[in-house]
CSV table of C-alpha atoms in Angstrom, one decimal:
chain,number,residue,atom,x,y,z
D,1,MET,CA,-10.9,49.9,13.5
D,2,LYS,CA,-7.2,50.4,13.7
D,3,GLU,CA,-5.1,49.6,10.6
D,4,GLN,CA,-2.7,46.7,11.1
D,5,ARG,CA,0.9,47.7,10.6
D,6,ASN,CA,2.7,46.6,7.5
D,7,LYS,CA,4.8,43.6,8.3
D,8,ASP,CA,6.9,43.8,5.2
D,9,LEU,CA,10.3,45.3,5.7
D,10,THR,CA,11.6,46.2,2.2
D,11,PHE,CA,9.2,44.7,-0.3
D,12,ARG,CA,5.7,43.3,-0.5
D,13,THR,CA,5.2,39.6,0.3
D,14,THR,CA,1.9,37.8,-0.4
D,15,ARG,CA,-0.5,36.7,2.3
D,16,TRP,CA,0.2,33.1,1.3
D,17,GLU,CA,4.0,33.6,1.6
D,18,ARG,CA,3.5,35.1,5.1
D,19,SER,CA,1.3,32.2,6.1
D,20,VAL,CA,3.7,29.5,4.8
D,21,PHE,CA,6.7,31.2,6.5
D,22,GLU,CA,4.8,31.3,9.9
D,23,ARG,CA,3.9,27.7,9.6
D,24,GLU,CA,7.4,26.6,8.6
D,25,GLN,CA,9.2,28.5,11.4
D,26,LYS,CA,6.8,27.1,14.1
D,27,GLY,CA,7.3,23.5,13.1
D,28,ILE,CA,10.3,21.1,13.0
D,29,ALA,CA,9.6,20.7,9.3
D,30,GLY,CA,11.4,24.0,8.9
D,31,GLY,CA,14.5,22.7,10.5
D,32,ASP,CA,16.2,25.4,12.6
D,33,LEU,CA,14.2,28.3,11.0
D,34,GLY,CA,12.3,29.1,14.1
D,35,LEU,CA,15.4,29.1,16.3
D,36,SER,CA,17.3,31.3,13.8
D,37,VAL,CA,14.4,33.9,13.8
D,38,TYR,CA,14.2,33.8,17.6
D,39,LYS,CA,17.9,34.5,17.9
D,40,GLY,CA,17.9,37.2,15.2
D,41,ASN,CA,14.9,39.0,16.8
D,42,LYS,CA,16.8,39.4,20.0
D,43,LYS,CA,19.4,41.4,18.2
D,44,ASN,CA,17.1,43.2,15.8
D,45,PRO,CA,13.3,43.2,16.3
D,46,ALA,CA,12.8,43.3,12.5
D,47,PHE,CA,14.9,40.3,11.8
D,48,GLY,CA,11.9,37.9,11.4
D,49,ASP,CA,10.5,40.0,8.7
D,50,PHE,CA,13.8,40.1,7.0
D,51,ALA,CA,14.1,36.3,7.1
D,52,ARG,CA,10.6,36.0,5.7
D,53,GLU,CA,11.7,38.1,2.7
D,54,ILE,CA,14.6,35.8,2.1
D,55,PHE,CA,12.2,32.9,2.2
D,56,ALA,CA,9.9,34.6,-0.3
D,57,LYS,CA,12.7,35.3,-2.7
D,58,MET,CA,13.9,31.7,-2.6
D,59,TYR,CA,10.4,30.3,-3.0
D,60,ASP,CA,9.3,32.6,-5.9
D,61,PRO,CA,12.4,34.3,-7.4
D,62,GLN,CA,10.5,35.3,-10.6
D,63,SER,CA,7.8,37.4,-8.8
D,64,HIS,CA,8.0,41.2,-9.2
D,65,ARG,CA,8.5,42.7,-5.7
D,66,GLU,CA,7.0,46.1,-5.0
D,67,GLU,CA,9.1,48.1,-2.5
D,68,VAL,CA,7.2,49.2,0.6
D,69,GLU,CA,7.1,52.9,1.7
D,70,GLY,CA,9.9,53.7,4.1
D,71,ALA,CA,11.8,50.4,3.4
D,72,ALA,CA,14.5,49.7,6.0
D,73,SER,CA,17.8,50.9,4.5
D,74,TRP,CA,19.9,48.2,6.3
D,75,ALA,CA,17.7,45.4,5.0
D,76,LYS,CA,17.8,46.8,1.4
D,77,LYS,CA,21.6,46.8,1.6
D,78,ALA,CA,21.6,43.2,2.9
D,79,HIS,CA,19.3,42.1,0.1
D,80,SER,CA,21.4,43.9,-2.5
D,81,ALA,CA,24.5,42.2,-1.3
D,82,ALA,CA,22.9,38.8,-1.6
D,83,GLU,CA,21.5,39.5,-5.1
D,84,ALA,CA,24.9,40.5,-6.3
D,85,LEU,CA,26.3,37.0,-5.7
D,86,PRO,CA,26.1,34.3,-8.4
D,87,ASP,CA,26.1,31.7,-5.7
D,88,PHE,CA,22.8,33.1,-4.3
D,89,HIS,CA,21.1,33.0,-7.8
D,90,ARG,CA,22.4,29.4,-8.2
D,91,LEU,CA,20.8,28.5,-4.9
D,92,ILE,CA,17.4,30.0,-5.6
D,93,LYS,CA,17.1,28.0,-8.8
D,94,ARG,CA,17.2,24.9,-6.6
D,95,THR,CA,14.8,26.2,-3.9
D,96,ALA,CA,12.1,27.8,-6.2
D,97,GLY,CA,8.7,26.3,-5.4
D,98,ARG,CA,10.0,23.9,-2.8
D,99,GLN,CA,8.8,24.8,0.7
D,100,GLN,CA,10.9,22.3,2.7
D,101,ILE,CA,14.1,23.1,0.8
D,102,CYS,CA,13.4,26.9,1.2
D,103,SER,CA,13.0,26.5,4.9
D,104,VAL,CA,16.3,24.7,5.3
D,105,ALA,CA,18.1,27.2,3.1
D,106,THR,CA,16.5,30.2,4.8
D,107,ALA,CA,17.3,28.9,8.2
D,108,THR,CA,21.0,28.4,7.3
D,109,ILE,CA,21.4,31.9,5.7
D,110,ALA,CA,19.4,33.6,8.4
D,111,GLU,CA,21.6,32.0,11.1
D,112,ALA,CA,24.8,33.2,9.4
D,113,MET,CA,23.5,36.7,8.8
D,114,ILE,CA,22.7,37.4,12.5
D,115,GLU,CA,26.3,38.6,12.9
D,116,THR,CA,26.0,40.8,9.8
D,117,ILE,CA,22.7,42.7,10.6
D,118,PRO,CA,22.9,45.8,12.8
D,119,GLU,CA,21.9,45.6,16.4
D,120,LEU,CA,18.8,47.7,17.0
D,121,LYS,CA,16.7,48.1,20.1
D,122,ARG,CA,13.5,49.5,18.4
D,123,ASP,CA,11.6,48.8,15.1
D,124,SER,CA,10.7,52.2,13.7
D,125,ARG,CA,7.6,50.7,12.0
D,126,LYS,CA,6.2,49.6,15.3
D,127,ILE,CA,6.8,53.0,16.9
D,128,LYS,CA,5.2,54.7,13.9
D,129,GLU,CA,2.1,52.5,14.2
D,130,GLU,CA,1.9,53.2,17.9
D,131,LEU,CA,2.2,56.9,17.2
D,132,GLN,CA,-0.5,56.9,14.6
D,133,ASN,CA,-2.9,54.9,16.9
D,134,SER,CA,-2.2,57.3,19.8
D,135,ARG,CA,-3.1,60.3,17.6
D,136,GLU,CA,-6.3,58.7,16.5
D,137,ASP,CA,-7.2,57.8,20.1
D,138,GLY,CA,-6.6,61.4,21.3
D,139,ALA,CA,-3.6,60.6,23.5
D,140,SER,CA,-2.0,63.4,25.5
D,141,GLN,CA,0.5,65.7,23.9
D,142,GLN,CA,3.2,64.4,26.3
D,143,ARG,CA,2.6,60.9,25.0
D,144,ILE,CA,2.7,62.1,21.4
D,145,ASN,CA,5.9,64.0,22.0
D,146,LYS,CA,7.5,61.0,23.7
D,147,LEU,CA,6.6,58.7,20.7
D,148,GLU,CA,7.9,61.2,18.2
D,149,GLY,CA,11.2,61.3,20.0
D,150,MET,CA,11.4,57.6,20.1
D,151,LEU,CA,10.6,57.4,16.4
D,152,LYS,CA,13.2,60.0,15.5
D,153,ARG,CA,15.9,58.1,17.5
D,154,ALA,CA,14.9,54.7,16.0
D,155,ILE,CA,15.0,56.0,12.4
D,156,GLY,CA,18.4,57.7,13.1
D,157,ALA,CA,19.7,54.4,14.5
D,158,GLU,CA,18.5,52.5,11.4
D,159,GLU,CA,20.1,55.1,9.0
D,160,SER,CA,23.3,54.9,11.0
D,161,ALA,CA,23.3,51.2,10.7
D,162,ALA,CA,22.7,51.3,7.0
D,163,ASP,CA,25.7,53.7,6.6
D,164,THR,CA,27.9,51.3,8.6
D,165,MET,CA,26.7,48.4,6.3
D,166,LYS,CA,27.6,50.5,3.3
D,167,ASP,CA,31.1,50.9,4.5
D,168,SER,CA,31.5,47.1,5.0
D,169,GLN,CA,29.8,45.8,1.9
D,170,SER,CA,32.7,43.5,0.9
D,171,SER,CA,32.7,42.0,4.4
D,172,ILE,CA,28.9,41.5,4.2
D,173,ARG,CA,29.2,39.8,0.8
D,174,ARG,CA,31.8,37.4,2.2
D,175,SER,CA,29.5,36.5,5.1
D,176,ILE,CA,26.6,36.0,2.8
D,177,ARG,CA,28.6,34.0,0.3
D,178,LYS,CA,29.8,31.7,3.1
D,179,ALA,CA,26.2,31.4,4.3
D,180,VAL,CA,24.9,30.6,0.8
D,181,ARG,CA,27.5,27.8,0.4
D,182,LYS,CA,26.6,26.4,3.8
D,183,ALA,CA,22.9,26.5,2.8
D,184,GLU,CA,23.7,24.6,-0.4
D,185,GLN,CA,25.3,21.9,1.7
D,186,GLU,CA,22.2,21.7,3.9
D,187,VAL,CA,20.0,21.5,0.8
D,188,ASN,CA,22.1,18.6,-0.5
D,189,LYS,CA,21.8,16.9,2.8
D,190,THR,CA,18.0,17.4,2.9
D,191,GLU,CA,17.6,16.2,-0.7
D,192,GLU,CA,19.6,13.1,0.2
D,193,GLN,CA,17.4,12.4,3.2
D,194,LEU,CA,14.2,12.8,1.2
D,195,ALA,CA,15.5,10.6,-1.7
D,196,ALA,CA,16.6,7.8,0.6
D,197,PHE,CA,13.0,7.2,1.6
D,198,GLY,CA,11.5,7.8,-1.8
D,199,LEU,CA,10.4,11.3,-1.1
D,200,ASN,CA,10.7,14.6,-3.0
D,201,ASP,CA,9.8,18.2,-2.2
D,202,ASN,CA,7.6,19.1,-5.1
D,203,THR,CA,5.1,20.7,-2.9
D,204,GLY,CA,1.9,19.7,-4.6
D,205,SER,CA,-0.2,22.1,-2.5
D,206,GLN,CA,-3.3,21.0,-4.4
D,207,ASN,CA,-3.1,17.3,-3.4
D,208,GLY,CA,-1.4,17.6,0.0
D,209,GLN,CA,1.7,15.6,-1.1
D,210,GLY,CA,4.0,18.6,-0.3
D,211,GLN,CA,2.8,18.6,3.3
D,212,ARG,CA,3.3,14.9,3.5
D,213,ALA,CA,6.9,15.3,2.3
D,214,ARG,CA,7.6,18.1,4.8
D,215,ASP,CA,6.1,16.1,7.7
D,216,LEU,CA,8.2,13.1,6.9
D,217,ALA,CA,11.3,15.2,6.4
D,218,ALA,CA,10.7,16.7,9.8
D,219,LEU,CA,10.6,13.1,11.2
D,220,ILE,CA,13.9,12.3,9.6
D,221,ARG,CA,15.5,15.5,10.9
D,222,SER,CA,14.3,14.7,14.4
D,223,SER,CA,16.3,11.4,14.5
D,224,GLU,CA,20.1,11.3,14.2
D,225,SER,CA,19.9,7.6,13.5
D,226,LEU,CA,17.5,8.1,10.5
D,227,GLN,CA,19.8,10.8,9.2
D,228,ARG,CA,22.8,8.5,9.3
D,229,ILE,CA,20.8,5.7,7.6
D,230,ALA,CA,19.7,8.2,4.9
D,231,LYS,CA,23.3,9.2,4.2
D,232,ILE,CA,24.5,5.6,3.9
D,233,ALA,CA,21.4,4.7,1.8
D,234,GLY,CA,22.1,7.5,-0.6
D,235,ARG,CA,25.5,6.0,-1.4
D,236,LEU,CA,24.3,2.4,-1.5
D,237,LYS,CA,21.3,3.2,-3.7
D,238,SER,CA,23.6,4.9,-6.2
D,239,ILE,CA,25.7,1.8,-6.3
D,240,ALA,CA,22.6,-0.4,-6.7
D,241,SER,CA,21.3,1.7,-9.6
D,242,ARG,CA,24.6,1.4,-11.4
D,243,LYS,CA,24.7,-2.4,-10.8
D,244,GLN,CA,21.2,-2.8,-12.2
D,245,ARG,CA,22.0,-0.7,-15.3
D,246,THR,CA,25.1,-2.8,-16.0
D,247,LYS,CA,23.1,-6.0,-15.5
D,248,SER,CA,20.5,-4.9,-18.0
D,249,GLN,CA,23.2,-3.9,-20.5
D,250,PHE,CA,24.8,-7.4,-20.3
D,251,ALA,CA,21.5,-9.2,-20.4
D,252,ARG,CA,21.6,-8.8,-24.2
D,253,GLU,CA,24.4,-11.2,-25.0
D,254,ARG,CA,23.1,-13.7,-27.7
D,255,ILE,CA,24.1,-13.0,-31.3
D,256,SER,CA,20.9,-13.1,-33.3
D,257,SER,CA,21.8,-11.5,-36.7
D,258,VAL,CA,23.8,-8.8,-38.4
D,259,GLU,CA,23.0,-5.1,-38.5
D,260,THR,CA,24.7,-1.8,-39.5
D,261,GLY,CA,25.9,0.6,-36.8
D,262,ALA,CA,29.0,2.1,-35.2
D,263,ASN,CA,29.8,-0.2,-32.2
D,264,LEU,CA,33.4,-1.1,-32.5
D,265,ALA,CA,33.0,-3.9,-29.9
D,266,ARG,CA,30.5,-5.7,-32.2
D,267,ILE,CA,31.9,-5.1,-35.7
D,268,LEU,CA,32.4,-8.2,-37.9
D,269,PRO,CA,35.9,-9.6,-38.3
D,270,PHE,CA,36.3,-8.6,-42.0
D,271,GLU,CA,35.3,-5.0,-41.0
D,272,ALA,CA,38.0,-4.9,-38.3
D,273,ALA,CA,40.5,-6.2,-40.8
D,274,LYS,CA,40.2,-3.0,-42.7
D,275,LEU,CA,42.3,-1.3,-40.0
D,276,LEU,CA,45.3,-3.1,-41.5
D,277,ASP,CA,45.1,-1.3,-44.8
D,278,GLU,CA,45.5,2.5,-45.0
D,279,ASP,CA,42.9,2.9,-47.8
D,280,LEU,CA,40.4,0.6,-46.3
D,281,GLU,CA,41.0,2.1,-42.9
D,282,LEU,CA,39.7,5.5,-44.3
D,283,CYS,CA,36.6,3.7,-45.7
D,284,LEU,CA,36.0,2.1,-42.2
D,285,PHE,CA,36.2,5.5,-40.5
D,286,ARG,CA,33.8,6.9,-43.1
D,287,ASP,CA,31.3,4.0,-42.5
D,288,LEU,CA,31.6,4.5,-38.7
D,289,SER,CA,30.8,8.1,-38.9
D,290,GLU,CA,27.7,7.2,-41.1
D,291,ARG,CA,26.8,4.3,-38.8
D,292,LYS,CA,27.1,1.9,-41.8
D,293,VAL,CA,29.6,-0.7,-40.4
D,294,LEU,CA,28.4,-4.3,-40.4
D,295,GLN,CA,28.1,-5.5,-36.8
D,296,TYR,CA,26.5,-8.3,-34.8
D,297,ARG,CA,23.0,-7.7,-33.4
D,298,LEU,CA,22.6,-9.0,-29.8
D,299,SER,CA,19.4,-10.1,-28.3
D,300,GLY,CA,18.2,-11.5,-25.1
D,301,LYS,CA,16.4,-10.3,-22.0
D,302,GLU,CA,16.4,-10.6,-18.2
D,303,LYS,CA,14.3,-13.3,-16.6
D,304,THR,CA,10.8,-12.2,-15.9
D,305,GLY,CA,8.3,-13.4,-13.4
D,306,LYS,CA,10.6,-13.2,-10.5
D,307,GLY,CA,9.3,-13.8,-7.0
D,308,PRO,CA,9.5,-11.4,-4.0
D,309,ILE,CA,12.6,-10.1,-2.2
D,310,ILE,CA,12.6,-10.9,1.5
D,311,PHE,CA,15.0,-9.0,3.8
D,312,CYS,CA,15.5,-10.6,7.2
D,313,VAL,CA,17.4,-8.2,9.6
D,314,ASP,CA,18.7,-9.2,13.0
D,315,GLU,CA,17.8,-6.6,15.6
D,316,SER,CA,19.4,-8.3,18.6
D,317,GLY,CA,21.2,-6.1,21.2
D,318,SER,CA,24.6,-6.6,19.6
D,319,MET,CA,23.3,-5.1,16.3
D,320,LYS,CA,22.6,-1.7,17.9
D,321,GLY,CA,24.2,1.3,16.4
D,322,GLU,CA,26.2,1.4,13.2
D,323,ARG,CA,25.5,-2.3,12.4
D,324,ASN,CA,21.8,-1.8,12.5
D,325,GLU,CA,22.0,1.5,10.6
D,326,TRP,CA,24.1,0.0,7.8
D,327,SER,CA,21.7,-3.0,7.6
D,328,LYS,CA,18.7,-0.7,7.2
D,329,ALA,CA,20.5,1.4,4.6
D,330,VAL,CA,21.2,-1.9,2.6
D,331,PHE,CA,17.4,-2.6,2.9
D,332,LEU,CA,16.5,0.8,1.4
D,333,ALA,CA,18.8,0.0,-1.5
D,334,ILE,CA,17.3,-3.5,-1.9
D,335,HIS,CA,13.8,-1.9,-1.8
D,336,SER,CA,14.7,0.4,-4.6
D,337,ILE,CA,15.8,-2.6,-6.7
D,338,ALA,CA,12.6,-4.4,-6.0
D,339,ARG,CA,10.5,-1.4,-7.1
D,340,SER,CA,12.6,-1.0,-10.3
D,341,GLN,CA,12.0,-4.7,-11.1
D,342,GLY,CA,8.3,-4.6,-10.2
D,343,ARG,CA,8.8,-7.1,-7.4
D,344,ALA,CA,7.1,-7.3,-4.0
D,345,CYS,CA,9.5,-6.7,-1.1
D,346,SER,CA,9.1,-7.5,2.6
D,347,ILE,CA,11.3,-6.9,5.6
D,348,VAL,CA,11.3,-9.3,8.6
D,349,HIS,CA,12.5,-7.8,11.9
D,350,PHE,CA,13.7,-10.4,14.3
D,351,ASP,CA,15.8,-11.0,17.4
D,352,ASN,CA,14.9,-14.2,19.4
D,353,LYS,CA,11.6,-14.1,17.6
D,354,VAL,CA,9.9,-12.3,14.7
D,355,ASN,CA,8.8,-8.9,16.0
D,356,ARG,CA,7.5,-7.2,12.9
D,357,ILE,CA,6.9,-7.8,9.1
D,358,ALA,CA,6.4,-5.0,6.7
D,359,ASP,CA,5.3,-5.6,3.1
D,360,PHE,CA,5.9,-3.2,0.2
D,361,ASP,CA,3.9,-3.2,-3.1
D,362,PRO,CA,6.2,-2.2,-6.0
D,363,LYS,CA,3.4,-0.1,-7.5
D,364,GLU,CA,3.0,2.1,-4.4
D,365,LYS,CA,5.2,4.5,-2.7
D,366,ASN,CA,5.1,4.1,1.1
D,367,PRO,CA,7.8,6.3,2.7
D,368,GLU,CA,6.0,6.2,6.0
D,369,ALA,CA,6.4,2.5,6.2
D,370,LEU,CA,10.1,2.7,5.1
D,371,ILE,CA,10.8,5.2,7.9
D,372,ASP,CA,9.0,3.0,10.4
D,373,SER,CA,11.0,0.0,9.3
D,374,CYS,CA,14.3,1.9,9.5
D,375,GLY,CA,13.4,3.3,12.9
D,376,HIS,CA,12.4,-0.1,14.4
D,377,PHE,CA,14.8,-1.8,16.8
D,378,THR,CA,14.1,-4.3,19.6
D,379,GLY,CA,17.4,-5.5,21.1
D,380,GLY,CA,16.6,-9.0,22.2
D,381,GLY,CA,18.4,-12.3,21.6
D,382,THR,CA,19.0,-14.2,18.4
D,383,ASP,CA,17.0,-16.9,16.6
D,384,PHE,CA,17.3,-18.0,13.0
D,385,ILE,CA,14.4,-20.4,12.6
D,386,SER,CA,11.5,-18.0,13.2
D,387,PRO,CA,12.6,-15.5,10.6
D,388,LEU,CA,13.3,-18.2,8.0
D,389,LYS,CA,9.8,-19.7,8.6
D,390,ALA,CA,8.3,-16.2,8.2
D,391,ALA,CA,10.3,-15.7,5.0
D,392,ALA,CA,9.1,-19.2,3.6
D,393,MET,CA,5.5,-18.3,4.5
D,394,LEU,CA,5.8,-14.9,2.6
D,395,ILE,CA,7.3,-16.5,-0.4
D,396,SER,CA,4.8,-19.4,-0.4
D,397,ASN,CA,1.9,-17.0,-0.3
D,398,SER,CA,3.4,-15.0,-3.2
D,399,ALA,CA,4.0,-18.1,-5.2
D,400,MET,CA,0.3,-19.3,-4.7
D,401,ASN,CA,-1.0,-15.8,-5.7
D,402,LYS,CA,1.2,-15.0,-8.6
D,403,LYS,CA,2.7,-18.4,-9.6
D,404,THR,CA,6.2,-17.0,-9.6
D,405,LYS,CA,9.4,-18.5,-8.3
D,406,ASN,CA,13.0,-17.2,-8.2
D,407,ALA,CA,12.5,-15.4,-4.9
D,408,ASP,CA,15.5,-13.8,-3.3
D,409,LEU,CA,16.2,-13.9,0.5
D,410,ILE,CA,18.8,-11.7,2.1
D,411,PHE,CA,19.6,-12.6,5.7
D,412,ILE,CA,21.7,-10.1,7.8
D,413,THR,CA,23.0,-11.0,11.3
D,414,ASP,CA,26.0,-10.6,13.5
D,415,GLY,CA,25.1,-13.6,15.7
D,416,ASP,CA,25.0,-17.4,15.8
D,417,ALA,CA,21.8,-19.3,16.7
D,418,GLY,CA,22.9,-22.8,15.8
D,419,PRO,CA,21.9,-25.1,12.9
D,420,VAL,CA,18.4,-24.6,11.4
D,421,GLY,CA,17.8,-28.2,10.3
D,422,GLN,CA,17.1,-29.9,6.9
D,423,TRP,CA,13.5,-28.5,6.7
D,424,TRP,CA,14.9,-25.3,5.3
D,425,GLN,CA,16.8,-26.9,2.4
D,426,ARG,CA,13.5,-28.6,1.4
D,427,GLU,CA,11.6,-25.4,1.6
D,428,LYS,CA,14.3,-23.5,-0.3
D,429,GLU,CA,14.3,-26.0,-3.2
D,430,LYS,CA,10.5,-26.3,-3.3
D,431,LEU,CA,9.9,-22.5,-3.4
D,432,GLY,CA,13.0,-21.7,-5.6
D,433,ILE,CA,14.6,-19.4,-3.1
D,434,ASN,CA,18.0,-17.9,-3.6
D,435,CYS,CA,19.4,-17.2,-0.1
D,436,TYR,CA,22.2,-14.7,0.5
D,437,GLY,CA,23.7,-14.3,3.9
D,438,ILE,CA,25.5,-11.2,5.2
D,439,HIS,CA,27.4,-11.7,8.4
D,440,VAL,CA,28.4,-8.5,10.2
D,441,GLY,CA,31.3,-8.5,12.6
D,442,SER,CA,33.9,-11.1,13.5
D,443,GLY,CA,31.7,-13.7,15.3
D,444,SER,CA,31.4,-17.4,14.6
D,445,GLY,CA,28.0,-17.2,12.9
D,446,LYS,CA,29.3,-17.2,9.4
D,447,LYS,CA,29.9,-21.0,9.6
D,448,THR,CA,26.3,-21.6,10.8
D,449,MET,CA,24.9,-19.3,8.0
D,450,LYS,CA,26.7,-21.5,5.4
D,451,GLY,CA,24.3,-24.3,6.5
D,452,PHE,CA,21.2,-22.4,5.2
D,453,CYS,CA,22.5,-19.8,2.7
D,454,ASP,CA,23.6,-20.4,-0.8
D,455,GLU,CA,26.3,-17.8,-0.4
D,456,VAL,CA,27.6,-16.0,2.7
D,457,LEU,CA,29.4,-12.7,2.5
D,458,SER,CA,30.9,-11.0,5.5
D,459,ILE,CA,31.8,-7.5,6.6
D,460,SER,CA,34.0,-7.4,9.8
D,461,LYS,CA,33.9,-3.7,10.2
D,462,ILE,CA,31.4,-1.2,8.8
D,463,ALA,CA,33.4,1.2,6.5
D,464,ALA,CA,32.2,3.0,3.4
D,465,ASP,CA,33.5,1.5,0.2
D,466,SER,CA,35.7,-1.1,1.9
D,467,SER,CA,36.7,-4.2,0.0
D,468,GLU,CA,34.3,-6.2,2.0
D,469,GLU,CA,31.4,-3.9,1.4
D,470,ARG,CA,32.2,-3.9,-2.4
D,471,ARG,CA,32.0,-7.7,-2.5
D,472,ILE,CA,28.6,-7.5,-0.8
D,473,THR,CA,27.2,-4.8,-3.0
D,474,ASN,CA,28.6,-6.5,-6.2
D,475,LYS,CA,26.6,-9.6,-5.3
D,476,ILE,CA,23.4,-8.6,-3.7
D,477,PHE,CA,22.8,-5.5,-5.8
D,478,SER,CA,22.9,-7.7,-9.0
D,479,ILE,CA,19.9,-9.8,-8.1
């Protein structure tokens, strides 16, 4: 049985690392890794093995790497140039143990390094293996001589390439530094996409969660629309998180007693008066440093037992594109609020009828359903009554099961479907629904929405951090 040639180029990689790399470069979960390797192999037949070694370093930077016999000089110099850069070490701290992130970073670096690596026609390792096999098989001396000549020329070409790289180390380091920084940007982008849908890349190889995250990340990367939604959602979820923290902070606003501390905003008046006297001022500063100043104790808490959050989103033809993507990003932010408050959340997709309803349990992560909801779009007409009836049914069922009121309904549309009738006002009062309308665009629907919403906010043009968007987020992210 012929011995399989060593696939490692400069240092030993594990069988598991080789298996993972092969899987990553063959699937879209690895981003452009497969394409980068394909392009690199056309210039240098050993490029794929070099890329795999980059992947291995990024995935397990702490592992001791044993150098292989006859390690390729050009690859050693490229690795050395990368390891000399602080940027590279900063990057591998982020990629360690994270397969999806490693794939994205490796693909970016490998793509950029194609210009740096030497162009070689033959891989000396392959010729060496072929020569060894020919000798064992008793091939003709003419064949042996031919292979020996090929091997000598291949090794000479590799050594010459290594010498060339040695003379241009500063240029190589600049190229690698640029590649590493671009890789960091791609890692940031990937992490943002994962976080938008409640994913992470802690691989969890024992329970399969890592593969789940990589498969879903691949789905996001395959859709430009989902990528845009994730980018907007990352910004909006950050705003929502800040609003919720501020809300919790100010929920404690009733004075219940007096305590000692060092909060200047809550010190008693006679303590504050010490600032008017130089001697007493020093005493006050001492007490502040020792947290002994008398101050008001505040108490209070947010209302509990809130009902569900229902998100009705218009998917009529005029919502296609940035309006739909912005609306779905708002939904992701609202969903994150619902989870943090332990509230059920549902999304109602409608055009001239209700086409789909997705329910989300606050105790469960369901990124697949979030991706499905954000990728859903129909493009029909517009009707307001059917989604409002669906929302009332969802809230009524929740109220019967959990005996909770104070449900919140967010209704987003860019259209106008006429008055909905008095039945909705009765339902709203009976079920304790707070209804917020968001009108997108400059149509006439805002007036109609005022007939069934407690408050209507509008955004005439989708623009990040516009005054209109701030008014909307200030309101609905404080529910």
